Coordinates of C-alpha atoms in Angstrom, one line a residue:
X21 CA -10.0 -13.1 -11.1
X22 CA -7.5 -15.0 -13.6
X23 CA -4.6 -16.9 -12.4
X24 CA -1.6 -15.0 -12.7
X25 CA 0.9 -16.5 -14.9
X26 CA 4.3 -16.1 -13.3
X27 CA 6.2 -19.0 -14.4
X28 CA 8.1 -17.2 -17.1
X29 CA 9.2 -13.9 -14.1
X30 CA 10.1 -16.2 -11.8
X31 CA 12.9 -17.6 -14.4
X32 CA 13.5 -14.2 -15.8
X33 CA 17.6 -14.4 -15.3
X34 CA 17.3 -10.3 -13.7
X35 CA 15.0 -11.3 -11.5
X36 CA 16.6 -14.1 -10.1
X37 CA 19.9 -12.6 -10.0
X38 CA 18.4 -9.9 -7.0
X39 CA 18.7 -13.1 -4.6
X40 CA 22.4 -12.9 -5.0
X41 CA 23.3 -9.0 -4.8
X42 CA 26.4 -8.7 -2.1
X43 CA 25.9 -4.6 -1.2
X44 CA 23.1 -1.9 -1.7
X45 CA 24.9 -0.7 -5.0
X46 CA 24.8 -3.9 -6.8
X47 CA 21.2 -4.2 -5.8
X48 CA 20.6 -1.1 -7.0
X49 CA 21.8 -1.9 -10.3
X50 CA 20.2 -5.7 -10.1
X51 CA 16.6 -3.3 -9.5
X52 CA 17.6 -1.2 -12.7
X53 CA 18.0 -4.1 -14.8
X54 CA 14.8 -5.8 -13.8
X55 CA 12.4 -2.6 -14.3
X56 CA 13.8 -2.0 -17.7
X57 CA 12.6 -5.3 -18.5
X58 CA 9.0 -4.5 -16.9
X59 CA 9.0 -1.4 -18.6
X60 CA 9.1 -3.3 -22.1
X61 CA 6.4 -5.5 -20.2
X62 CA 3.8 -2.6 -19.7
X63 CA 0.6 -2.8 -21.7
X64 CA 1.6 -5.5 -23.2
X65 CA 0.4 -8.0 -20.8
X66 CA -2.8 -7.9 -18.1
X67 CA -2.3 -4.6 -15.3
X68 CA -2.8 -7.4 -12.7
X69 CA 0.0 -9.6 -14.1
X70 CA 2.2 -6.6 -14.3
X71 CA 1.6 -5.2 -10.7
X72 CA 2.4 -8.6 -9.5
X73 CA 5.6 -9.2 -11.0
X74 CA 6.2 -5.7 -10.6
X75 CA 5.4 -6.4 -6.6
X76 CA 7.3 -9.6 -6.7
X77 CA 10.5 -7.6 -7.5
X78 CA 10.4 -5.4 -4.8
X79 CA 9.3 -8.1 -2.0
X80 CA 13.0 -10.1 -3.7
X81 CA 14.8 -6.4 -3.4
X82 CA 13.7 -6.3 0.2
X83 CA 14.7 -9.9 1.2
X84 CA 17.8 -9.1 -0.1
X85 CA 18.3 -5.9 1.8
X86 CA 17.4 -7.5 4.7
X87 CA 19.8 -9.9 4.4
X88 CA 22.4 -7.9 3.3
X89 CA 21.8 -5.7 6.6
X90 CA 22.3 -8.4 8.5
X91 CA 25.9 -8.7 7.3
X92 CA 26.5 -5.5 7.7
X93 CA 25.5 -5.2 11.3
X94 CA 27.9 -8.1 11.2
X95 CA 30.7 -6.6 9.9
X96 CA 30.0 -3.5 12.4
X97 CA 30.5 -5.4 15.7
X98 CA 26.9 -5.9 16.2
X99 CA 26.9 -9.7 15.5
X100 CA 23.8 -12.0 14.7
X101 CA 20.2 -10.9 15.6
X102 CA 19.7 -10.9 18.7
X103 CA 15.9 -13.1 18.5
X104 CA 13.6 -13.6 15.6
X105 CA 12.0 -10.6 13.7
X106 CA 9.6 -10.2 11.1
X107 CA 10.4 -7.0 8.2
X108 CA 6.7 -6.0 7.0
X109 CA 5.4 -3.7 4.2
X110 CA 2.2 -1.5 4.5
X111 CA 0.9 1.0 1.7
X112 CA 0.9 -0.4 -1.9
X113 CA 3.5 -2.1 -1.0
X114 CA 1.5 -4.3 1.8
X115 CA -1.2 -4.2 -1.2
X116 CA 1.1 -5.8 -3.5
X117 CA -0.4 -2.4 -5.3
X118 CA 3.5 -0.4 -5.5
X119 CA 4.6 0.8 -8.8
X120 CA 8.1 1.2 -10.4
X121 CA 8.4 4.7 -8.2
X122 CA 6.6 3.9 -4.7
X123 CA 8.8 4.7 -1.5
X124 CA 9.2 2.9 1.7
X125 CA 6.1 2.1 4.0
X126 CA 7.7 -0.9 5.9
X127 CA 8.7 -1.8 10.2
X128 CA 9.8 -4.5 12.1
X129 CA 8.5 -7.0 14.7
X130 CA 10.7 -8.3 17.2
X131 CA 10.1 -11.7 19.2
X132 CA 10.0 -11.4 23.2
X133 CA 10.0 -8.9 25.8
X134 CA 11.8 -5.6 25.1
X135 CA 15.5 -5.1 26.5
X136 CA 18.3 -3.1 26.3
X137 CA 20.0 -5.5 23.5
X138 CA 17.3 -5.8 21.1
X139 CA 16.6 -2.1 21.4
X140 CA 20.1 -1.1 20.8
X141 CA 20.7 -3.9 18.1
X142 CA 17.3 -3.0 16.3
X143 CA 17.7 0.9 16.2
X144 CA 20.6 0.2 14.3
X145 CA 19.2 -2.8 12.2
X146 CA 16.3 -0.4 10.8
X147 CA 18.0 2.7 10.7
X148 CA 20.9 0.8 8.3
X149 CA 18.1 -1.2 6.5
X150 CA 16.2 2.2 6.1
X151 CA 19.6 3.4 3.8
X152 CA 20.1 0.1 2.2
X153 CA 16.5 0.6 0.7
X154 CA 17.4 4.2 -0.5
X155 CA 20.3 3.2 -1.9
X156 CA 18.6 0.6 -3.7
X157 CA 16.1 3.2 -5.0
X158 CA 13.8 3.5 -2.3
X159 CA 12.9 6.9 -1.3
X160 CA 12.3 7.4 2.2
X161 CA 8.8 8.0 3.4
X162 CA 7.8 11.7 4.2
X163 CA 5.5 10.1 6.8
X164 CA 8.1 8.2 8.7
X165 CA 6.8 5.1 8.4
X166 CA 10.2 2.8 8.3
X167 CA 11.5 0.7 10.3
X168 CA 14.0 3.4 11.2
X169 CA 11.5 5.0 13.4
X170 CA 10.5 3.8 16.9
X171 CA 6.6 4.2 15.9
X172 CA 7.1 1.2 13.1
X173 CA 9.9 -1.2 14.8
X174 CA 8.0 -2.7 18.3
X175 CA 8.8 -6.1 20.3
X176 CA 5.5 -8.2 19.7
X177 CA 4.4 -7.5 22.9
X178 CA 5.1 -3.7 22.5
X179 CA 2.8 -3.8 18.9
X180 CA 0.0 -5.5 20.5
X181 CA -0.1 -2.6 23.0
X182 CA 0.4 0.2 20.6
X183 CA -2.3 -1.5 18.4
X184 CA -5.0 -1.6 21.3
X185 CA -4.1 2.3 22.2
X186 CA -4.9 3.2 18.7
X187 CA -8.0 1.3 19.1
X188 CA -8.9 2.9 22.2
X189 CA -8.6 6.8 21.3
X190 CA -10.8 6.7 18.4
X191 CA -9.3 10.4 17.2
X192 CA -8.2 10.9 14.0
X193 CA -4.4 10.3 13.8
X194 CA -4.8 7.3 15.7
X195 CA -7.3 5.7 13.5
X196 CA -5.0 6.8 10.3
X197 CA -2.2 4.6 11.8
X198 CA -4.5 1.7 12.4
X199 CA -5.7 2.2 8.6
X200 CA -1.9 2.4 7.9
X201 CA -1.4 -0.8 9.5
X202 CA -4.4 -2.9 8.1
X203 CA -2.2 -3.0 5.1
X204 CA 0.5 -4.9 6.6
X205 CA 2.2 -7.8 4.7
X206 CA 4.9 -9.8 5.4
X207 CA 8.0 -9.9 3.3
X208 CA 11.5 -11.3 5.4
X209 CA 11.8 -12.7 8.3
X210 CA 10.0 -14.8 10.9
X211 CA 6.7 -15.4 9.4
X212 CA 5.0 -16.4 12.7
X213 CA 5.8 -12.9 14.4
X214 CA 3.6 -11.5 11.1
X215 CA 0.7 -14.0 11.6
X216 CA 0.3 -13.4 15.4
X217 CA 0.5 -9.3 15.0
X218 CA -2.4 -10.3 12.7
X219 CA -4.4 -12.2 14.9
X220 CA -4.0 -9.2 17.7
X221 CA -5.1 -6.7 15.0
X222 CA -8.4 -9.0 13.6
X223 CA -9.2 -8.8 17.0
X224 CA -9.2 -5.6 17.9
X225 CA -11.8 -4.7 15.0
X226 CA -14.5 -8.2 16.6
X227 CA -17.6 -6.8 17.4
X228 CA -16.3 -3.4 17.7
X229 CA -19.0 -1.2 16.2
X230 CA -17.1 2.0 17.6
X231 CA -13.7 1.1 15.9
X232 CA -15.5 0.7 12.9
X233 CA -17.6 3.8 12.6
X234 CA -14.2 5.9 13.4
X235 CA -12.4 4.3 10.2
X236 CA -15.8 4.9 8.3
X237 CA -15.6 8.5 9.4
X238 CA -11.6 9.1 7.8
X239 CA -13.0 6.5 4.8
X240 CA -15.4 9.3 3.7
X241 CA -13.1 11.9 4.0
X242 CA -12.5 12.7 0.0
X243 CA -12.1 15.3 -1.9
X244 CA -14.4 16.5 -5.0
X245 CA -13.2 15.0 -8.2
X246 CA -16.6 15.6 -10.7
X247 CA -18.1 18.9 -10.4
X248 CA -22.0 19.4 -10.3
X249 CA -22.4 18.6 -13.9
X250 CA -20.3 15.3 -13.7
X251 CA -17.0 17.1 -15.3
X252 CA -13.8 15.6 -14.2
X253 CA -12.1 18.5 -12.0
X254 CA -8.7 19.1 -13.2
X255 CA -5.9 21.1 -10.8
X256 CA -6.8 24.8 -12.0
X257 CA -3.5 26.1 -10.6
X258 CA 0.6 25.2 -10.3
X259 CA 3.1 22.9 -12.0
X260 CA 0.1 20.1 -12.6
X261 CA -2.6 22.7 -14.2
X262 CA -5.0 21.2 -16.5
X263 CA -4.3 17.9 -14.9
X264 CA -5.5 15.3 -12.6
X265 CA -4.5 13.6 -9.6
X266 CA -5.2 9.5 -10.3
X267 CA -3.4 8.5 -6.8
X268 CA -6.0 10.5 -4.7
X269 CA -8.4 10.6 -7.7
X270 CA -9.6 7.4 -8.3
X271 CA -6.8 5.0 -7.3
X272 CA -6.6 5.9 -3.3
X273 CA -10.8 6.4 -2.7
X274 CA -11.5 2.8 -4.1
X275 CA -8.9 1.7 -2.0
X276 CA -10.0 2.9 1.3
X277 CA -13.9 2.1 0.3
X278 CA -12.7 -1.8 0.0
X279 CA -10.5 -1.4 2.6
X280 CA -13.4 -0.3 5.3
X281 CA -16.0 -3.5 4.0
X282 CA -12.9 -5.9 4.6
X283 CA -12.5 -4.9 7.9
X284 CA -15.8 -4.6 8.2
X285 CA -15.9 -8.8 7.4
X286 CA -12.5 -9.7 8.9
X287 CA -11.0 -10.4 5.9
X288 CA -7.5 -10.7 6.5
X289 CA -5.8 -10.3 3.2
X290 CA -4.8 -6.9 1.9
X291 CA -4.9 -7.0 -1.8
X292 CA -7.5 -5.1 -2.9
X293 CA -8.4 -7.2 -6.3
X294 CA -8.4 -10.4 -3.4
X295 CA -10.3 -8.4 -0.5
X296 CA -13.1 -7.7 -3.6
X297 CA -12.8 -11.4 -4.7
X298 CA -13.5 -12.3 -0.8
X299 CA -16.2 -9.8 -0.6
X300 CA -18.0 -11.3 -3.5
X301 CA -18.2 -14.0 -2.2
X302 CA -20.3 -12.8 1.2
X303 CA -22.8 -12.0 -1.3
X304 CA -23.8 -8.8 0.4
X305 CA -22.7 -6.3 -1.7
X306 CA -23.6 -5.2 -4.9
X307 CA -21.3 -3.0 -7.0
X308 CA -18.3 -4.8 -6.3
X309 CA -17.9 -6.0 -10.5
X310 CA -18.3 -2.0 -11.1
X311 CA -15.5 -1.5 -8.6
X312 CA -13.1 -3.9 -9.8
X313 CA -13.4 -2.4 -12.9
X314 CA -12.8 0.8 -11.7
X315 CA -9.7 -0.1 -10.2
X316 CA -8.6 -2.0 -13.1
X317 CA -9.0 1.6 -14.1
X318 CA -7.5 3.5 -11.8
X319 CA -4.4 0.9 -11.5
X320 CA -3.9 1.0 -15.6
X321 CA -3.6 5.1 -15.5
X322 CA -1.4 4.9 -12.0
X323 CA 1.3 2.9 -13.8
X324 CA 1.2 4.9 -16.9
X325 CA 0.8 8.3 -15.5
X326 CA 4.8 10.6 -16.8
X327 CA 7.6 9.6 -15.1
X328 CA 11.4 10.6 -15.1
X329 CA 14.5 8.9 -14.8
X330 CA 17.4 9.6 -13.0
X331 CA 20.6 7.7 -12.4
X332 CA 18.6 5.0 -13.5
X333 CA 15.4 5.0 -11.0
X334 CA 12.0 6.3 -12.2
X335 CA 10.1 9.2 -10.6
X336 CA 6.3 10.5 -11.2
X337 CA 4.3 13.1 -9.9
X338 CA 0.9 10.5 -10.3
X339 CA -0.6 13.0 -12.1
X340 CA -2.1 12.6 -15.6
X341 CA -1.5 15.9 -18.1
X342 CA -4.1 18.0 -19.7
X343 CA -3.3 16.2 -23.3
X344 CA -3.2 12.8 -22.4
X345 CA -7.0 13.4 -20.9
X346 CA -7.8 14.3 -24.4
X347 CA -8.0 10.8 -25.2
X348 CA -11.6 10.1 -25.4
X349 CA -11.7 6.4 -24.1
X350 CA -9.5 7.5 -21.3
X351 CA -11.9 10.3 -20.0
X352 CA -15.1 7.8 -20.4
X353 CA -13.1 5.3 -18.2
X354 CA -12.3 8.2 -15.7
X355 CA -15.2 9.5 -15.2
X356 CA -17.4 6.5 -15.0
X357 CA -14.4 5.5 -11.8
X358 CA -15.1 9.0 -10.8
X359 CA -19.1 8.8 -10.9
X360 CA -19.1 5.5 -9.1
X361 CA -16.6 6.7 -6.4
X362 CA -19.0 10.0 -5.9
X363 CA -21.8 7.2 -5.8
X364 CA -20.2 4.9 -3.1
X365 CA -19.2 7.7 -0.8
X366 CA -22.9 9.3 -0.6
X367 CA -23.7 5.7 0.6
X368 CA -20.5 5.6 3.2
X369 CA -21.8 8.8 4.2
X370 CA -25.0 8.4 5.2
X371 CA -24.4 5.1 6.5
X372 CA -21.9 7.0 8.8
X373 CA -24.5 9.7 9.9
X374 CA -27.0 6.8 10.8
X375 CA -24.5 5.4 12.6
X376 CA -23.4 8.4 14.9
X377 CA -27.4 9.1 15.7
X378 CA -27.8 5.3 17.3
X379 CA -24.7 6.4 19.2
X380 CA -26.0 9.5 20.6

């Protein structure tokens, strides 16, 4: 993978001037002023190099909201934080895979022993940080996961137990928060709280083959996307008819297959250009040039799939129309994504039925 030039964002005076917003508003409108200027950027320099100064904006958005929190819970009578805490992203965010549009995926890890303090400083810390980030453009998650909710803001020692009950129950909705959580990044905060929630997660997954099969089995859950004659399948009904889905498409089933071999390996970042780079490197796989490709694909039509504006923020349904699909080049791409994604999971699949009969 090329080196990401980001010499020239990093100085880019909107940018910096996030660092220095005083209230949710004025971040807001700091956030405006630095995705116009991405907007003028797109497809005019590398996808990679976009997503990453597009990521790199919202990782100095969230810093500042968590800061600005802080004062707030000042100003509220709640004081300074109580102990240390680490603010983490999952989803495309923890990726460093979010677009202009993505919504909160994010949570909190708190130093020490629970206690009454912490609890009732920290359910007011995420709940406020949780409207900071709306205000500044951040639509809260349908799925709850915020830091606003008990499930995603844990003491250390609470996480590590919550982490080794997920591992234990093997059923679905357990495993989907582990996959959840295998995306976790750290953005504000103490940055040793992030690396040791780490460590307790690696090890979870160390030699344990019945872990793994369970994430293998929700991997491989996918839905058709070529029909039997290799034809992209389009929605055939509803406000999106005639077009195509490229978050659950493509974009989302590449993630998840790169996502299962990295846990697979231990590999501990959660980019998935860098978990492919890592994987190449093992030397065990082939494919992996056909799926970075692919996602280079897939990334390329996420960030350019229609979008709407309002009051300044951008909103998109992730679906591409029927007329842009007309575009010949655009279709090849697709469906070759779509054909090596129908490819990949036939492997995952079997692998996953060979796997259950040495179980039994």
């Amino acid at each position: 993978m090329a080196q990401v030039e980001t010499t020239d964002w990093n100085n880019d005076e909107n940018y910096k001037s996030i660092a220095t917003a005083g209230s949710p508003r004025e971040l807001k409108a700091r956030r405006t002023a630095c995705q116009q200027v991405l907007l003028e950027q797109l497809n005019v320099i590398p996808v990679e190099e976009w997503m990453y100064r597009v990521n790199a904006m919202h990782d100095q958005l969230a810093a500042a909201a968590v800061r600005i929190c802080e004062a707030q819970m000042k100003e509220a009578g709640y004081g300074l934080p109580p102990c240390a805490y680490s603010f983490i992203v999952f989803g495309s965010a923890g990726r460093q895979e979010a677009t202009l549009w993505s919504d909160q995926d994010n949570g909190l890890i708190i130093e020490g022993e629970p206690d009454g303090t912490k609890r009732s400083y920290f359910e007011a810390f995420g709940i406020m940080l949780s409207n900071v980030l709306e205000t500044a453009g951040y639509e809260k998650c349908d799925g709850k996961v915020m830091c606003s909710e008990p499930l995603w803001r844990k003491t250390l020692p609470d996480w590590k137990a919550q982490l080794a009950k997920w591992m234990e129950e093997l059923e679905w909705e357990p495993v989907r928060y582990l996959i959840i959580a295998s995306d976790m990044r750290h953005v504000a905060g103490s940055e040793a709280l992030s690396a040791q929630w780490r460590e307790a997660f690696q090890a979870g997954f160390k030699d344990n083959k019945k872990l793994t099969i369970a994430v293998l089995r929700n991997t491989v859950r996918h839905k058709a996307t070529l029909n039997l004659l290799g034809q992209v399948l389009t929605e055939r009904f509803g406000d999106y008819a005639g077009g195509f889905d490229v978050k659950y498409g493509l974009y989302i089933p590449l993630v998840n297959i790169v996502r299962h071999l990295s846990l697979l390996h231990g590999i501990k970042v959660s980019s998935t250009l860098r978990r492919l780079e890592l994987l190449a490197e093992l030397e065990q796989y082939q494919h992996l040039e056909e799926i970075r490709a692919a996602f280079q694909t897939a990334l390329k039509m996420r960030v350019n799939t229609p979008y709407t504006v309002k009051d300044g923020l951008l909103t998109s349904s992730d679906y591409y129309a029927e007329n842009d699909l007309k575009n010949k080049q655009l279709r090849l791409e697709l469906r070759e994504g779509l054909l090596l994604v129908r490819r990949l999971h036939k492997a995952l699949q079997r692998q996953l039925r060979s796997a259950e009969r040495r179980q039994l």
